[in-house]
């Protein structure tokens, strides 16, 4: 059986989401899990990365009650190239928010419904400072997605 592929796409301007993304990446690369993980920004990623992925984790700051412009640009650039070819891919979300993160969360979910992705984990919404507890939750998000892909649960 071939190794599964997890794509982590995140945007960070202040560094908060980069910290969260690193924790997600660390969890996804747990020593007992054998999958391939690509870790990149929305600027670096393109439709071929979506075609490669068996699962995706999106990370974004909340900007004006919405996802980052960079993540939105990624969605805009890739949708038509993969339409109908990525149906059912499992995904999860983490958001570094200034208010409650709901606007960013809702917008990502709406777009992912257009791609026909399947949300498989509860999102992580981080309002305020990043704590050790938050870091651990992000590690668990990555680890759970990776293990779920490897075992065929997702």
mmCIF file of N, CA and C in Angstrom, residues 13-93:
data_model
loop_
_atom_site.group_PDB
_atom_site.id
_atom_site.type_symbol
_atom_site.label_atom_id
_atom_site.label_comp_id
_atom_site.label_asym_id
_atom_site.label_seq_id
_atom_site.Cartn_x
_atom_site.Cartn_y
_atom_site.Cartn_z
ATOM 1 N N UNK A 13 1.061 36.236 9.080
ATOM 2 C CA UNK A 13 1.741 37.519 8.916
ATOM 3 C C UNK A 13 2.453 37.910 10.208
ATOM 4 N N UNK A 14 1.785 37.727 11.331
ATOM 5 C CA UNK A 14 2.338 38.149 12.621
ATOM 6 C C UNK A 14 3.229 37.089 13.257
ATOM 7 N N UNK A 15 3.128 35.855 12.782
ATOM 8 C CA UNK A 15 3.886 34.761 13.371
ATOM 9 C C UNK A 15 3.031 33.833 14.221
ATOM 10 N N UNK A 16 1.865 34.281 14.632
ATOM 11 C CA UNK A 16 0.979 33.455 15.466
ATOM 12 C C UNK A 16 0.583 32.175 14.738
ATOM 13 N N UNK A 17 0.120 32.311 13.510
ATOM 14 C CA UNK A 17 -0.295 31.123 12.766
ATOM 15 C C UNK A 17 0.884 30.255 12.367
ATOM 16 N N UNK A 18 2.047 30.846 12.193
ATOM 17 C CA UNK A 18 3.238 30.035 11.912
ATOM 18 C C UNK A 18 3.537 29.133 13.107
ATOM 19 N N UNK A 19 3.370 29.660 14.312
ATOM 20 C CA UNK A 19 3.564 28.861 15.524
ATOM 21 C C UNK A 19 2.553 27.722 15.579
ATOM 22 N N UNK A 20 1.300 28.028 15.294
ATOM 23 C CA UNK A 20 0.262 26.994 15.274
ATOM 24 C C UNK A 20 0.559 25.956 14.194
ATOM 25 N N UNK A 21 0.947 26.428 13.014
ATOM 26 C CA UNK A 21 1.235 25.532 11.889
ATOM 27 C C UNK A 21 2.405 24.603 12.199
ATOM 28 N N UNK A 22 3.432 25.131 12.838
ATOM 29 C CA UNK A 22 4.579 24.291 13.214
ATOM 30 C C UNK A 22 4.142 23.179 14.160
ATOM 31 N N UNK A 23 3.228 23.497 15.064
ATOM 32 C CA UNK A 23 2.722 22.476 15.987
ATOM 33 C C UNK A 23 1.905 21.419 15.236
ATOM 34 N N UNK A 24 1.080 21.840 14.295
ATOM 35 C CA UNK A 24 0.314 20.897 13.468
ATOM 36 C C UNK A 24 1.280 19.994 12.695
ATOM 37 N N UNK A 25 2.298 20.597 12.105
ATOM 38 C CA UNK A 25 3.308 19.857 11.340
ATOM 39 C C UNK A 25 4.037 18.847 12.229
ATOM 40 N N UNK A 26 4.398 19.272 13.431
ATOM 41 C CA UNK A 26 5.082 18.373 14.367
ATOM 42 C C UNK A 26 4.209 17.158 14.670
ATOM 43 N N UNK A 27 2.940 17.391 14.953
ATOM 44 C CA UNK A 27 2.037 16.280 15.233
ATOM 45 C C UNK A 27 1.865 15.348 14.047
ATOM 46 N N UNK A 28 1.773 15.912 12.856
ATOM 47 C CA UNK A 28 1.599 15.106 11.642
ATOM 48 C C UNK A 28 2.819 14.244 11.351
ATOM 49 N N UNK A 29 3.970 14.673 11.841
ATOM 50 C CA UNK A 29 5.214 13.933 11.623
ATOM 51 C C UNK A 29 5.599 13.069 12.818
ATOM 52 N N UNK A 30 4.631 12.653 13.586
ATOM 53 C CA UNK A 30 4.888 11.798 14.746
ATOM 54 C C UNK A 30 5.670 10.562 14.305
ATOM 55 N N UNK A 31 6.600 10.138 15.129
ATOM 56 C CA UNK A 31 7.510 9.045 14.771
ATOM 57 C C UNK A 31 6.805 7.716 14.490
ATOM 58 N N UNK A 32 5.614 7.531 15.023
ATOM 59 C CA UNK A 32 4.894 6.277 14.818
ATOM 60 C C UNK A 32 3.942 6.300 13.626
ATOM 61 N N UNK A 33 3.914 7.415 12.915
ATOM 62 C CA UNK A 33 3.012 7.552 11.771
ATOM 63 C C UNK A 33 3.847 7.685 10.503
ATOM 64 N N UNK A 34 3.518 6.881 9.502
ATOM 65 C CA UNK A 34 4.315 6.832 8.278
ATOM 66 C C UNK A 34 3.516 7.370 7.089
ATOM 67 N N UNK A 35 3.493 8.701 6.966
ATOM 68 C CA UNK A 35 2.860 9.348 5.814
ATOM 69 C C UNK A 35 3.803 10.433 5.300
ATOM 70 N N UNK A 36 3.517 10.935 4.111
ATOM 71 C CA UNK A 36 4.262 12.069 3.560
ATOM 72 C C UNK A 36 3.497 13.347 3.873
ATOM 73 N N UNK A 37 4.220 14.364 4.339
ATOM 74 C CA UNK A 37 3.598 15.635 4.697
ATOM 75 C C UNK A 37 4.259 16.756 3.910
ATOM 76 N N UNK A 38 3.442 17.539 3.218
ATOM 77 C CA UNK A 38 3.919 18.773 2.583
ATOM 78 C C UNK A 38 3.409 19.935 3.413
ATOM 79 N N UNK A 39 4.289 20.895 3.670
ATOM 80 C CA UNK A 39 4.023 22.018 4.568
ATOM 81 C C UNK A 39 4.355 23.284 3.802
ATOM 82 N N UNK A 40 3.334 24.097 3.479
ATOM 83 C CA UNK A 40 3.599 25.252 2.624
ATOM 84 C C UNK A 40 2.599 26.372 2.847
ATOM 85 N N UNK A 41 2.954 27.514 2.298
ATOM 86 C CA UNK A 41 2.068 28.671 2.350
ATOM 87 C C UNK A 41 1.138 28.639 1.140
ATOM 88 N N UNK A 42 0.054 29.416 1.187
ATOM 89 C CA UNK A 42 -0.843 29.464 0.030
ATOM 90 C C UNK A 42 -0.172 30.006 -1.232
ATOM 91 N N UNK A 43 0.839 30.833 -1.069
ATOM 92 C CA UNK A 43 1.560 31.374 -2.231
ATOM 93 C C UNK A 43 2.356 30.268 -2.916
ATOM 94 N N UNK A 44 2.934 29.375 -2.136
ATOM 95 C CA UNK A 44 3.738 28.276 -2.678
ATOM 96 C C UNK A 44 2.877 27.164 -3.279
ATOM 97 N N UNK A 45 1.705 26.954 -2.724
ATOM 98 C CA UNK A 45 0.860 25.828 -3.118
ATOM 99 C C UNK A 45 0.106 26.118 -4.414
ATOM 100 N N UNK A 46 -0.191 25.041 -5.140
ATOM 101 C CA UNK A 46 -1.001 25.168 -6.353
ATOM 102 C C UNK A 46 -1.892 23.937 -6.503
ATOM 103 N N UNK A 47 -2.576 23.842 -7.621
ATOM 104 C CA UNK A 47 -3.553 22.769 -7.790
ATOM 105 C C UNK A 47 -2.914 21.382 -7.784
ATOM 106 N N UNK A 48 -1.657 21.261 -8.203
ATOM 107 C CA UNK A 48 -1.022 19.943 -8.195
ATOM 108 C C UNK A 48 -0.841 19.432 -6.768
ATOM 109 N N UNK A 49 -0.683 20.344 -5.827
ATOM 110 C CA UNK A 49 -0.584 19.933 -4.424
ATOM 111 C C UNK A 49 -1.913 19.355 -3.943
ATOM 112 N N UNK A 50 -3.015 19.942 -4.376
ATOM 113 C CA UNK A 50 -4.330 19.396 -4.025
ATOM 114 C C UNK A 50 -4.530 18.018 -4.648
ATOM 115 N N UNK A 51 -4.079 17.850 -5.875
ATOM 116 C CA UNK A 51 -4.205 16.558 -6.551
ATOM 117 C C UNK A 51 -3.361 15.488 -5.847
ATOM 118 N N UNK A 52 -2.241 15.894 -5.260
ATOM 119 C CA UNK A 52 -1.344 14.986 -4.548
ATOM 120 C C UNK A 52 -1.929 14.554 -3.210
ATOM 121 N N UNK A 53 -2.686 15.430 -2.574
ATOM 122 C CA UNK A 53 -3.103 15.254 -1.181
ATOM 123 C C UNK A 53 -4.208 14.219 -0.999
ATOM 124 N N UNK A 54 -4.061 13.441 0.082
ATOM 125 C CA UNK A 54 -5.133 12.563 0.552
ATOM 126 C C UNK A 54 -5.903 13.222 1.689
ATOM 127 N N UNK A 55 -5.329 14.268 2.269
ATOM 128 C CA UNK A 55 -5.952 15.038 3.337
ATOM 129 C C UNK A 55 -5.304 16.403 3.398
ATOM 130 N N UNK A 56 -6.047 17.393 3.911
ATOM 131 C CA UNK A 56 -5.554 18.773 3.932
ATOM 132 C C UNK A 56 -5.889 19.415 5.270
ATOM 133 N N UNK A 57 -4.946 20.200 5.784
ATOM 134 C CA UNK A 57 -5.208 21.047 6.946
ATOM 135 C C UNK A 57 -4.930 22.479 6.524
ATOM 136 N N UNK A 58 -5.945 23.330 6.681
ATOM 137 C CA UNK A 58 -5.831 24.747 6.342
ATOM 138 C C UNK A 58 -5.659 25.564 7.612
ATOM 139 N N UNK A 59 -4.716 26.513 7.574
ATOM 140 C CA UNK A 59 -4.528 27.432 8.690
ATOM 141 C C UNK A 59 -4.526 28.864 8.203
ATOM 142 N N UNK A 60 -5.228 29.730 8.917
ATOM 143 C CA UNK A 60 -5.316 31.129 8.507
ATOM 144 C C UNK A 60 -5.517 32.036 9.705
ATOM 145 N N UNK A 61 -5.056 33.268 9.598
ATOM 146 C CA UNK A 61 -5.492 34.259 10.575
ATOM 147 C C UNK A 61 -6.903 34.714 10.207
ATOM 148 N N UNK A 62 -7.537 35.337 11.146
ATOM 149 C CA UNK A 62 -8.807 35.996 10.866
ATOM 150 C C UNK A 62 -8.483 37.438 10.520
ATOM 151 N N UNK A 63 -8.814 37.843 9.309
ATOM 152 C CA UNK A 63 -8.581 39.218 8.856
ATOM 153 C C UNK A 63 -9.918 39.863 8.532
ATOM 154 N N UNK A 64 -10.281 40.874 9.293
ATOM 155 C CA UNK A 64 -11.555 41.574 9.076
ATOM 156 C C UNK A 64 -12.731 40.600 9.053
ATOM 157 N N UNK A 65 -12.696 39.606 9.933
ATOM 158 C CA UNK A 65 -13.781 38.640 10.011
ATOM 159 C C UNK A 65 -13.805 37.638 8.883
ATOM 160 N N UNK A 66 -12.674 37.439 8.206
ATOM 161 C CA UNK A 66 -12.605 36.561 7.039
ATOM 162 C C UNK A 66 -11.272 35.822 7.065
ATOM 163 N N UNK A 67 -11.112 34.833 6.213
ATOM 164 C CA UNK A 67 -9.815 34.172 6.064
ATOM 165 C C UNK A 67 -8.809 35.158 5.472
ATOM 166 N N UNK A 68 -7.544 34.810 5.501
ATOM 167 C CA UNK A 68 -6.525 35.684 4.911
ATOM 168 C C UNK A 68 -6.722 35.783 3.401
ATOM 169 N N UNK A 69 -6.332 36.905 2.844
ATOM 170 C CA UNK A 69 -6.406 37.092 1.399
ATOM 171 C C UNK A 69 -5.555 36.083 0.652
ATOM 172 N N UNK A 70 -4.434 35.689 1.249
ATOM 173 C CA UNK A 70 -3.555 34.709 0.600
ATOM 174 C C UNK A 70 -4.242 33.347 0.476
ATOM 175 N N UNK A 71 -4.942 32.924 1.529
ATOM 176 C CA UNK A 71 -5.643 31.644 1.441
ATOM 177 C C UNK A 71 -6.790 31.734 0.438
ATOM 178 N N UNK A 72 -7.506 32.838 0.439
ATOM 179 C CA UNK A 72 -8.588 33.031 -0.543
ATOM 180 C C UNK A 72 -8.030 32.996 -1.964
ATOM 181 N N UNK A 73 -6.870 33.629 -2.166
ATOM 182 C CA UNK A 73 -6.220 33.601 -3.478
ATOM 183 C C UNK A 73 -5.896 32.163 -3.895
ATOM 184 N N UNK A 74 -5.404 31.356 -2.955
ATOM 185 C CA UNK A 74 -5.125 29.952 -3.249
ATOM 186 C C UNK A 74 -6.392 29.247 -3.743
ATOM 187 N N UNK A 75 -7.483 29.442 -3.026
ATOM 188 C CA UNK A 75 -8.742 28.824 -3.442
ATOM 189 C C UNK A 75 -9.155 29.309 -4.832
ATOM 190 N N UNK A 76 -9.026 30.612 -5.067
ATOM 191 C CA UNK A 76 -9.390 31.170 -6.377
ATOM 192 C C UNK A 76 -8.535 30.590 -7.505
ATOM 193 N N UNK A 77 -7.249 30.390 -7.246
ATOM 194 C CA UNK A 77 -6.325 29.904 -8.280
ATOM 195 C C UNK A 77 -6.471 28.423 -8.587
ATOM 196 N N UNK A 78 -7.033 27.659 -7.657
ATOM 197 C CA UNK A 78 -7.001 26.209 -7.825
ATOM 198 C C UNK A 78 -8.343 25.553 -8.123
ATOM 199 N N UNK A 79 -9.430 26.228 -7.861
ATOM 200 C CA UNK A 79 -10.737 25.561 -7.922
ATOM 201 C C UNK A 79 -11.025 24.900 -9.266
ATOM 202 N N UNK A 80 -10.954 25.646 -10.334
ATOM 203 C CA UNK A 80 -11.373 25.090 -11.626
ATOM 204 C C UNK A 80 -10.445 23.989 -12.129
ATOM 205 N N UNK A 81 -9.174 24.036 -11.738
ATOM 206 C CA UNK A 81 -8.239 22.988 -12.157
ATOM 207 C C UNK A 81 -8.543 21.647 -11.500
ATOM 208 N N UNK A 82 -9.142 21.674 -10.302
ATOM 209 C CA UNK A 82 -9.379 20.422 -9.582
ATOM 210 C C UNK A 82 -10.859 20.079 -9.431
ATOM 211 N N UNK A 83 -11.723 20.912 -9.965
ATOM 212 C CA UNK A 83 -13.161 20.693 -9.802
ATOM 213 C C UNK A 83 -13.541 19.281 -10.248
ATOM 214 N N UNK A 84 -14.200 18.555 -9.351
ATOM 215 C CA UNK A 84 -14.626 17.190 -9.639
ATOM 216 C C UNK A 84 -13.541 16.142 -9.496
ATOM 217 N N UNK A 85 -12.321 16.547 -9.159
ATOM 218 C CA UNK A 85 -11.201 15.604 -9.054
ATOM 219 C C UNK A 85 -10.731 15.391 -7.619
ATOM 220 N N UNK A 86 -11.246 16.174 -6.684
ATOM 221 C CA UNK A 86 -10.787 16.090 -5.291
ATOM 222 C C UNK A 86 -11.958 15.881 -4.327
ATOM 223 N N UNK A 87 -13.075 15.436 -4.850
ATOM 224 C CA UNK A 87 -14.265 15.234 -4.025
ATOM 225 C C UNK A 87 -13.965 14.276 -2.869
ATOM 226 N N UNK A 88 -14.446 14.633 -1.692
ATOM 227 C CA UNK A 88 -14.331 13.756 -0.535
ATOM 228 C C UNK A 88 -13.027 13.814 0.221
ATOM 229 N N UNK A 89 -12.084 14.638 -0.211
ATOM 230 C CA UNK A 89 -10.818 14.735 0.524
ATOM 231 C C UNK A 89 -11.099 15.284 1.922
ATOM 232 N N UNK A 90 -10.597 14.605 2.958
ATOM 233 C CA UNK A 90 -10.815 15.084 4.316
ATOM 234 C C UNK A 90 -9.987 16.338 4.601
ATOM 235 N N UNK A 91 -10.573 17.242 5.395
ATOM 236 C CA UNK A 91 -9.847 18.457 5.753
ATOM 237 C C UNK A 91 -10.142 18.859 7.187
ATOM 238 N N UNK A 92 -9.265 19.713 7.701
ATOM 239 C CA UNK A 92 -9.424 20.310 9.028
ATOM 240 C C UNK A 92 -8.918 21.745 8.949
ATOM 241 N N UNK A 93 -9.244 22.532 9.972
ATOM 242 C CA UNK A 93 -8.952 23.969 9.966
ATOM 243 C C UNK A 93 -8.402 24.402 11.316
#
